[in-house]
Each structure stands twice: as structure tokens, then as C-alpha cells.
XYZ file of C-alpha atoms in Angstrom:
452
model
C 0.000 0.000 0.000
C 2.775 2.459 0.818
C 4.183 1.947 -2.683
C 1.327 3.903 -4.248
C 2.856 7.360 -3.585
C 5.604 6.629 -6.125
C 3.290 7.700 -8.893
C 0.712 10.464 -8.991
C -2.748 8.858 -8.842
C -5.331 10.798 -10.830
C -9.060 10.889 -10.221
C -9.205 12.919 -13.419
C -6.900 15.369 -15.108
C -7.754 18.143 -12.641
C -7.682 16.207 -9.360
C -4.537 14.494 -8.083
C -4.750 12.446 -4.881
C -1.266 13.375 -3.749
C 1.945 15.099 -4.774
C 4.722 13.798 -2.528
C 8.228 15.142 -2.841
C 11.146 12.862 -3.741
C 12.446 12.947 -0.176
C 9.068 11.872 1.209
C 8.876 9.109 -1.380
C 12.291 7.778 -0.255
C 11.141 7.732 3.367
C 8.031 5.786 2.414
C 10.111 3.440 0.237
C 12.587 2.518 2.960
C 9.763 2.058 5.450
C 8.152 -0.346 2.991
C 11.424 -2.295 2.672
C 11.710 -2.565 6.447
C 8.182 -3.876 6.927
C 8.598 -6.323 4.034
C 11.855 -7.684 5.463
C 10.301 -8.146 8.906
C 7.375 -10.018 7.405
C 9.507 -12.256 5.189
C 11.899 -13.018 8.031
C 9.082 -13.989 10.350
C 7.461 -16.258 7.780
C 10.686 -18.063 6.878
C 11.662 -18.580 10.502
C 8.299 -19.970 11.609
C 6.343 -21.641 8.809
C 8.842 -24.329 7.790
C 9.719 -25.522 11.342
C 6.025 -25.426 12.271
C 5.193 -27.656 9.309
C 7.971 -30.107 10.138
C 7.109 -30.566 13.825
C 4.587 -33.239 12.834
C 7.482 -35.273 11.393
C 9.591 -35.441 14.549
C 9.386 -39.239 14.673
C 10.232 -39.715 10.991
C 13.583 -40.771 9.618
C 16.011 -38.850 7.386
C 14.380 -40.136 4.196
C 10.942 -38.788 5.124
C 12.381 -35.501 6.381
C 14.407 -34.916 3.220
C 11.345 -35.724 1.142
C 9.328 -33.205 3.164
C 11.871 -30.406 2.726
C 12.251 -31.174 -0.989
C 8.525 -30.851 -1.652
C 8.157 -27.925 0.753
C 10.680 -25.835 -1.185
C 9.220 -27.165 -4.439
C 5.858 -25.629 -3.540
C 7.513 -22.387 -2.419
C 9.361 -22.041 -5.720
C 6.284 -22.969 -7.736
C 4.542 -20.034 -6.089
C 7.555 -17.830 -6.845
C 7.458 -18.822 -10.516
C 3.842 -17.724 -10.791
C 4.670 -14.431 -9.083
C 7.675 -13.643 -11.257
C 5.771 -14.356 -14.467
C 2.410 -12.739 -13.735
C 2.900 -9.947 -11.208
C 6.205 -8.750 -12.649
C 4.625 -8.498 -16.100
C 1.652 -6.545 -14.744
C 3.955 -4.235 -12.808
C 6.265 -3.564 -15.744
C 3.862 -3.484 -18.699
C 0.340 -2.812 -17.357
C 0.271 -0.793 -14.131
C 2.976 -0.484 -11.494
C 0.505 0.203 -8.698
C -1.590 -2.822 -9.635
C 1.525 -4.953 -9.225
C 1.731 -3.782 -5.610
C -2.004 -4.147 -4.978
C -2.100 -7.868 -5.853
C 0.444 -8.940 -3.178
C -1.335 -6.720 -0.664
C -4.681 -8.415 -1.286
C -3.005 -11.837 -1.204
C -1.329 -11.055 2.102
C -4.600 -9.799 3.563
C -6.412 -12.990 2.528
C -3.600 -15.090 3.991
C -3.868 -13.310 7.340
C -7.622 -13.896 7.409
C -7.100 -17.585 6.621
C -4.430 -18.014 9.304
C -6.667 -16.272 11.827
C -9.512 -18.688 11.033
C -7.354 -21.806 11.595
C -5.084 -20.419 14.322
C -6.313 -23.034 16.797
C -4.734 -25.812 14.721
C -1.410 -24.019 14.217
C -0.351 -23.520 17.839
C 2.818 -25.299 18.880
C 4.105 -24.955 22.437
C 7.749 -25.979 22.804
C 9.117 -27.228 26.087
C 9.782 -24.547 28.659
C 13.525 -25.277 28.780
C 14.019 -25.000 25.028
C 13.571 -21.294 24.444
C 15.965 -18.979 22.673
C 16.709 -17.293 26.008
C 17.830 -20.656 27.398
C 20.145 -21.122 24.425
C 21.843 -17.775 24.918
C 21.772 -18.285 28.687
C 23.810 -21.481 28.391
C 26.380 -19.719 26.219
C 26.650 -16.694 28.517
C 26.845 -18.873 31.626
C 29.616 -20.985 30.093
C 31.624 -17.915 29.089
C 31.203 -16.313 32.508
C 32.276 -19.462 34.337
C 35.243 -19.890 31.998
C 36.453 -16.392 32.803
C 35.862 -16.539 36.563
C 36.940 -20.089 37.391
C 39.126 -21.087 34.483
C 41.971 -22.432 36.613
C 39.710 -24.536 38.779
C 37.755 -26.199 35.969
C 40.316 -26.310 33.179
C 41.482 -29.825 33.983
C 38.104 -31.590 34.131
C 36.080 -30.005 31.324
C 36.401 -31.279 27.768
C 34.099 -28.694 26.168
C 33.815 -25.016 27.099
C 30.009 -25.275 27.175
C 30.299 -27.811 29.998
C 31.047 -24.887 32.300
C 27.318 -24.033 32.145
C 26.375 -27.354 33.755
C 25.307 -27.379 37.376
C 27.986 -29.943 38.208
C 30.674 -27.483 37.085
C 29.312 -24.367 38.723
C 26.808 -23.331 36.048
C 23.043 -22.862 36.183
C 21.753 -25.361 33.618
C 21.096 -29.082 33.596
C 23.054 -31.738 31.743
C 20.321 -32.177 29.134
C 20.048 -28.465 28.378
C 23.787 -28.045 27.894
C 24.144 -31.189 25.780
C 21.330 -29.914 23.541
C 23.126 -26.608 23.006
C 26.369 -28.487 22.302
C 24.646 -30.373 19.492
C 23.458 -27.026 18.116
C 26.967 -25.557 18.364
C 28.269 -28.407 16.193
C 26.096 -27.056 13.373
C 27.617 -23.562 13.449
C 30.395 -24.466 10.943
C 27.677 -25.733 8.590
C 25.761 -22.475 8.997
C 28.905 -20.390 8.513
C 29.758 -22.005 5.187
C 26.279 -21.113 3.935
C 26.965 -17.373 4.218
C 29.123 -17.123 1.095
C 26.815 -19.511 -0.753
C 23.882 -17.220 0.000
C 26.005 -14.320 -1.245
C 26.130 -16.068 -4.628
C 22.370 -16.655 -4.593
C 21.783 -12.976 -3.860
C 23.425 -12.140 -7.185
C 20.102 -12.915 -8.894
C 18.458 -9.678 -7.685
C 21.713 -7.696 -7.936
C 24.455 -8.580 -10.443
C 22.360 -10.917 -12.599
C 19.500 -8.404 -12.551
C 21.778 -5.682 -13.929
C 23.026 -8.000 -16.646
C 19.475 -8.883 -17.659
C 18.305 -5.282 -17.558
C 21.182 -4.314 -19.864
C 20.415 -7.106 -22.351
C 17.815 -7.339 -25.102
C 14.488 -8.337 -23.519
C 12.490 -8.435 -26.746
C 11.165 -11.861 -27.645
C 8.892 -12.156 -30.672
C 7.632 -8.591 -30.345
C 7.033 -9.067 -26.620
C 9.099 -7.348 -23.919
C 9.915 -9.813 -21.158
C 9.885 -8.582 -17.544
C 13.348 -8.528 -16.021
C 12.131 -10.588 -13.072
C 10.869 -13.276 -15.449
C 14.451 -14.457 -15.833
C 14.217 -15.697 -12.242
C 11.868 -18.388 -13.522
C 14.816 -19.917 -15.393
C 16.532 -20.483 -12.041
C 13.340 -21.979 -10.592
C 12.667 -24.461 -13.394
C 15.666 -26.713 -12.528
C 14.435 -26.980 -8.951
C 10.923 -27.886 -10.085
C 12.322 -30.583 -12.382
C 15.005 -31.939 -10.049
C 12.823 -32.628 -7.021
C 11.152 -35.748 -8.534
C 14.578 -36.971 -9.664
C 16.069 -36.398 -6.220
C 13.177 -38.289 -4.668
C 14.085 -41.339 -6.730
C 17.753 -40.987 -5.772
C 16.910 -40.619 -2.102
C 14.725 -43.732 -2.204
C 17.798 -45.695 -3.237
C 20.360 -43.972 -1.020
C 18.197 -44.256 2.089
C 17.382 -47.906 1.489
C 18.180 -50.542 4.109
C 21.573 -51.171 2.545
C 22.583 -47.503 2.612
C 21.501 -46.289 6.033
C 24.694 -44.282 6.480
C 23.977 -41.843 3.666
C 24.361 -38.163 4.458
C 23.084 -35.280 2.306
C 26.373 -33.387 2.726
C 27.365 -34.562 -0.765
C 24.372 -32.618 -2.088
C 25.635 -29.475 -0.363
C 29.139 -29.873 -1.818
C 27.812 -30.401 -5.354
C 25.357 -27.520 -4.943
C 28.049 -25.116 -3.792
C 30.224 -26.148 -6.738
C 27.263 -25.403 -9.013
C 26.901 -21.946 -7.432
C 30.611 -21.204 -7.938
C 30.352 -22.343 -11.563
C 27.279 -20.155 -12.046
C 29.100 -17.012 -10.922
C 32.065 -17.915 -13.135
C 29.758 -18.389 -16.134
C 28.226 -14.989 -15.319
C 31.680 -13.442 -15.702
C 32.151 -14.997 -19.142
C 28.598 -13.978 -20.105
C 29.432 -10.385 -19.217
C 32.458 -10.468 -21.521
C 30.292 -12.023 -24.236
C 27.558 -9.416 -23.746
C 29.919 -6.509 -24.424
C 30.711 -7.797 -27.920
C 27.172 -7.024 -29.099
C 26.249 -3.543 -30.378
C 24.080 -1.334 -28.209
C 20.423 -0.603 -28.901
C 17.695 1.446 -27.233
C 15.170 -0.332 -25.030
C 12.205 1.057 -23.087
C 11.620 -0.232 -19.552
C 8.988 1.309 -17.284
C 8.681 4.319 -19.599
C 12.450 4.913 -19.491
C 14.692 4.593 -22.545
C 17.914 2.707 -21.789
C 20.940 1.972 -23.946
C 21.505 -1.787 -23.644
C 23.361 -4.590 -25.391
C 21.605 -6.262 -28.305
C 22.494 -9.708 -26.908
C 19.292 -11.685 -26.209
C 18.702 -12.123 -22.498
C 18.389 -15.892 -22.964
C 22.162 -16.051 -23.391
C 22.265 -15.551 -19.611
C 20.179 -18.677 -19.005
C 23.110 -21.019 -18.091
C 24.085 -19.004 -15.017
C 20.474 -18.931 -13.812
C 20.102 -22.680 -14.392
C 23.255 -23.481 -12.410
C 22.018 -21.428 -9.450
C 18.677 -23.239 -9.659
C 20.473 -26.572 -9.493
C 22.429 -25.315 -6.493
C 19.262 -24.315 -4.653
C 17.627 -27.676 -5.364
C 20.578 -29.465 -3.777
C 21.669 -27.192 -0.937
C 18.572 -25.714 0.699
C 16.625 -28.936 1.485
C 19.808 -30.695 2.628
C 20.770 -27.878 5.013
C 17.243 -27.826 6.408
C 17.400 -31.583 6.969
C 20.719 -31.384 8.831
C 19.535 -28.422 10.903
C 16.370 -30.241 11.888
C 17.680 -33.771 12.293
C 20.986 -33.339 14.084
C 19.684 -31.596 17.192
C 17.343 -32.756 19.979
C 13.629 -32.296 19.469
C 13.449 -29.554 22.089
C 15.603 -27.104 20.079
C 14.804 -28.027 16.480
C 12.864 -24.818 15.940
C 15.781 -22.788 17.302
C 18.156 -24.621 14.969
C 15.994 -23.698 11.975
C 15.943 -20.100 13.191
C 19.741 -20.015 13.279
C 19.854 -21.375 9.733
C 17.551 -18.561 8.585
C 19.702 -16.077 10.522
C 22.894 -17.171 8.774
C 21.124 -17.111 5.410
C 20.141 -13.533 6.143
C 23.753 -12.797 7.047
C 24.689 -14.071 3.596
C 22.331 -11.537 2.033
C 23.964 -8.742 4.026
C 27.359 -10.076 2.990
C 26.270 -9.910 -0.651
C 25.200 -6.292 -0.245
C 28.493 -5.520 1.505
C 30.457 -7.145 -1.331
C 28.642 -5.046 -3.910
C 29.168 -1.812 -1.979
C 32.831 -2.613 -1.297
C 33.490 -3.541 -4.925
C 31.814 -0.366 -6.127
C 33.604 1.923 -3.670
C 36.987 0.170 -3.705
C 37.295 0.177 -7.494
C 35.601 3.567 -7.947
C 32.734 1.974 -9.830
C 34.899 -0.150 -12.107
C 33.949 -3.624 -10.789
C 30.301 -2.765 -10.162
C 29.570 0.190 -12.466
C 26.432 2.220 -12.984
C 26.755 1.639 -16.726
C 27.824 -1.944 -17.389
C 29.443 -1.302 -20.760
C 31.834 1.155 -19.075
C 32.996 -1.146 -16.255
C 34.417 -4.585 -15.497
C 31.591 -6.441 -13.782
C 33.128 -9.736 -14.895
C 36.051 -9.198 -12.494
C 33.638 -9.034 -9.593
C 32.059 -12.310 -10.688
C 35.425 -14.042 -11.098
C 36.523 -12.852 -7.651
C 33.310 -14.113 -6.062
C 33.626 -17.449 -7.883
C 37.148 -17.869 -6.501
C 35.939 -17.229 -2.964
C 33.094 -19.683 -3.473
C 35.490 -22.405 -4.605
C 37.557 -21.920 -1.437
C 34.332 -21.988 0.593
C 33.311 -25.277 -1.032
C 36.681 -26.877 -0.325
C 36.473 -25.703 3.275
C 33.062 -27.261 3.756
C 34.205 -30.481 2.071
C 36.955 -30.857 4.676
C 34.431 -30.785 7.556
C 31.515 -32.527 5.815
C 32.391 -35.831 7.502
C 31.295 -34.361 10.843
C 27.679 -34.510 9.708
C 27.686 -37.991 8.184
C 27.012 -39.960 11.368
C 26.303 -37.209 13.851
C 22.642 -38.177 14.105
C 23.580 -41.714 15.127
C 25.839 -40.429 17.906
C 23.062 -38.140 19.073
C 20.541 -40.985 19.196
C 22.888 -43.160 21.241
C 23.733 -40.342 23.619
C 20.275 -38.972 24.268
C 18.001 -41.956 23.762
C 20.064 -44.955 24.707
C 22.906 -44.501 27.137
C 21.578 -41.393 28.887
C 17.779 -41.211 28.940
C 16.407 -38.035 30.430
C 14.948 -39.750 33.478
C 18.142 -41.597 34.392
C 20.186 -38.477 33.787
C 18.062 -36.461 36.183
C 18.334 -39.180 38.825
C 22.075 -39.257 38.294
C 22.286 -35.502 38.892
C 20.216 -35.769 42.101
C 22.479 -38.533 43.449
C 25.574 -36.406 42.779
C 24.050 -33.382 44.525
C 23.005 -35.503 47.504
C 26.455 -37.058 47.786
C 28.139 -33.635 47.579
C 25.863 -32.373 50.361
C 26.812 -35.306 52.596
C 30.504 -34.697 52.027
C 30.175 -31.028 52.921
C 28.081 -31.611 56.056
C 29.902 -34.681 57.459
C 32.713 -33.769 59.968
C 33.841 -37.376 60.585
C 35.256 -38.046 57.123
C 38.958 -37.600 56.731
C 40.404 -35.578 53.848
C 41.538 -38.862 52.250
C 38.021 -40.305 52.478
C 36.512 -37.154 50.995
C 38.941 -37.365 48.103
């Protein structure tokens, strides 16, 4: 709704609903971006974990199948949006392109309100985000205050948060956070990958906008090129389902989806490298005039479909990486903190988007507009792509070296939390230790040797 002030809305030629200044329009625009980001962040952090809570007792095969089809439906919706709404916004009416998502969002809120009673999930009281940060803070504080006393008997720095070592949290709570901490390297290696994905609305968008969008007398919307990156995901999901049925068979129970992440990150690095070569190829074509949103731009005469390979490779990467990361984030932690684990994955993905924006700004400022120019035919955008591809290759190799940590981690977790140390026995064990410590402190007849 706040996007309407970007154009003067006429009742007739004599009556204008508003005449906002450019400064006021910028304020409204950035406010709209903020509200949109808050809404998108909330949806991504809640909807997917909420949908997967009903699958807590399912195995890796069922979970991977769920995440594959979940993101398949999300991208199918995105394909419809990029084709229909982007065309309406670019070629029919810009304000109508904003009105359609507004009405859709309003209908969605009404629907959610009607079925809210069936969508309530109450996690355990000791599995909140405050507990997670509390364990970390307590461990750090105990490490700093009593480092000399505990340094010899603690194998992990988070153990300092346990009650037996002077902390405030139980054995189960700390062990749950330790399993989450093991996923932080996985999350960290997704930051640069997400930086490559964010090139679609930044670097790839500029390339497409500066290419020939005419196709059979029809001007394609710039955002319609995103559909090319979605098509591989829509086609690969059924294929991956067949592969997973074989890999997760009884004879291959040790399969881990980390190989999907490695291949997907390689595909993302190759996509950015192909984008660099496409930029060099695009400059060899003569320039022509092209009208976009009532503005005449001087663009390359190269058809925009020449950029399809880089979009396809990123689509393949998304089909392989995103469901696999969601599976690992959901499967390799205890049930009590699975939602928090998914939230951290979304947080690191958002950090990758900020990293992408920082890369663009740094490249533009550091090279004085040469690596990320305002006019592409006057700069060297391909150098930016080659640099990012090199970083992505190093990132992929780094993740490959630690991928083995997540191959059998779920088996270790099952043995630790469900077999050797059930929650009930662990609590009894803690009570016995506390009772024995109390006896030692209160008994005056025991000698120092007996206490030891």
C-alpha cells in the first residue's frame, strides 16, 4: 500500500490524490522495505519448522522428502509471481503490481486467523531462545571466573554451564546446546553460498536489464528471468526423490546429504564464473535502445536468454543445498531445540544476504565503480564475478573438509540422548551427585583422604 505514492494517482486530469516530494517518497520506500523484510523473516523462521514438527518421529528419508517438496511448492509459487505480477507491474500498471500482493497477504492473514487453533505449537519450557543464549553466557562467565579450577576436568567449554561445574543449567540443556553448536560451521559455510544466490536480484539483474528483452515482439519482464533459475528446482525434485529412495534404502543407512551441499556449492561457484564470461560475451554485441517502465535505456543487443546457463546453475544449487541444510539443521539436534536450529539457519542465510550487499558496496567503492559500475558497458563487472567465484570455490573446499562431521552425527546423538543417557536416568544421576556432595560437605567425621 505504501508503494502507491511513487506515482501520482489521478481521479481525473484536474484532481490528483497526492503530490509527494522525492524525499518523502524515499522515506516511504525505505519504510516499505523494512516492513517487508520483517514479514519475510518472520514467515521463513516460523512456517517451515512449524510444518515439520509433525514429522519429529520420521527418519532422514521422510524428512528430506518433506523439505524437498516444501521448497518445491515455495518455488512454484515464486514462478507464478515472477511471471504474472512482474509483467503486470512492468507493462500494465505499477501500482496494480503492488495491490495484488497486498490483497493476497490480507487474505492469507484472514485464513491463518480462522485456523489459528490448529497451528499452535508450544515448545518445552527449557528450550527457548533465552535458554540457548543463557547457556552460552553462563559458560563464558564461568570460563572467565573459574578457568583455573575447571580447566582440567572439562572437555568442552560449554560444559562450564552445567550445574555440576558451577553453572546454572542441567546436563540435558547443555548437551542440547552443544549439538546445536556443532552445526555452526555448517551455517557459517552457507553465508558465502547465499552471497552467490543474492546475485540474482543484484548482479544478474543488472546483466538482464542491460540485455535485449524483446522476444517475438514481446518485452519480457526482467524478473521473469528468475523463472529460469526456478525451473531446474521444479524438475530436479522428482529426480532427487528417486535418488533418495535408493540412497536411504536398508543397505545404505549411512547416507548423508552433505554430498548434495558440496555439489550444490560447486554449481553456485560455476554459475558465478559463467556470469563473468557472459558479461564479456555481452559486451561484444552492439548497443540498442530499449524502453523499460517508460524509461529509454541503452543496452546490449544480446538476447537475455544467453544468460540462461548461469540462472540454471544457481537453480540446481538451490535444489541441492537448501533442502539438505534444512534436513541437517532439523535432524541433528534434539527435538526440544529443532525450531531454534531452523531459526539459526535462517539467521545465517540472512547474514549471507547482508554479505552480498556488503560485497557489492565494497566492490563499487573500492574500485571507484569499475567492478560494479552504474553503466555496465563502461565497467568490469566480470572481475567481480570471477573474484566471487574464486571465494566460493575456497568456501566449497572448506566445507568439504568438515563434511564428515555430519555424516554420522545423528547416530551419535541418538545413542547419547536416547540410549545410554535417557532423560529420566540423567536427572536421577544428577540428584544422586548433589546428595552425595551435600553429605561430604556436612559430614565432619570423614577424613580428607576419604573425601577425596
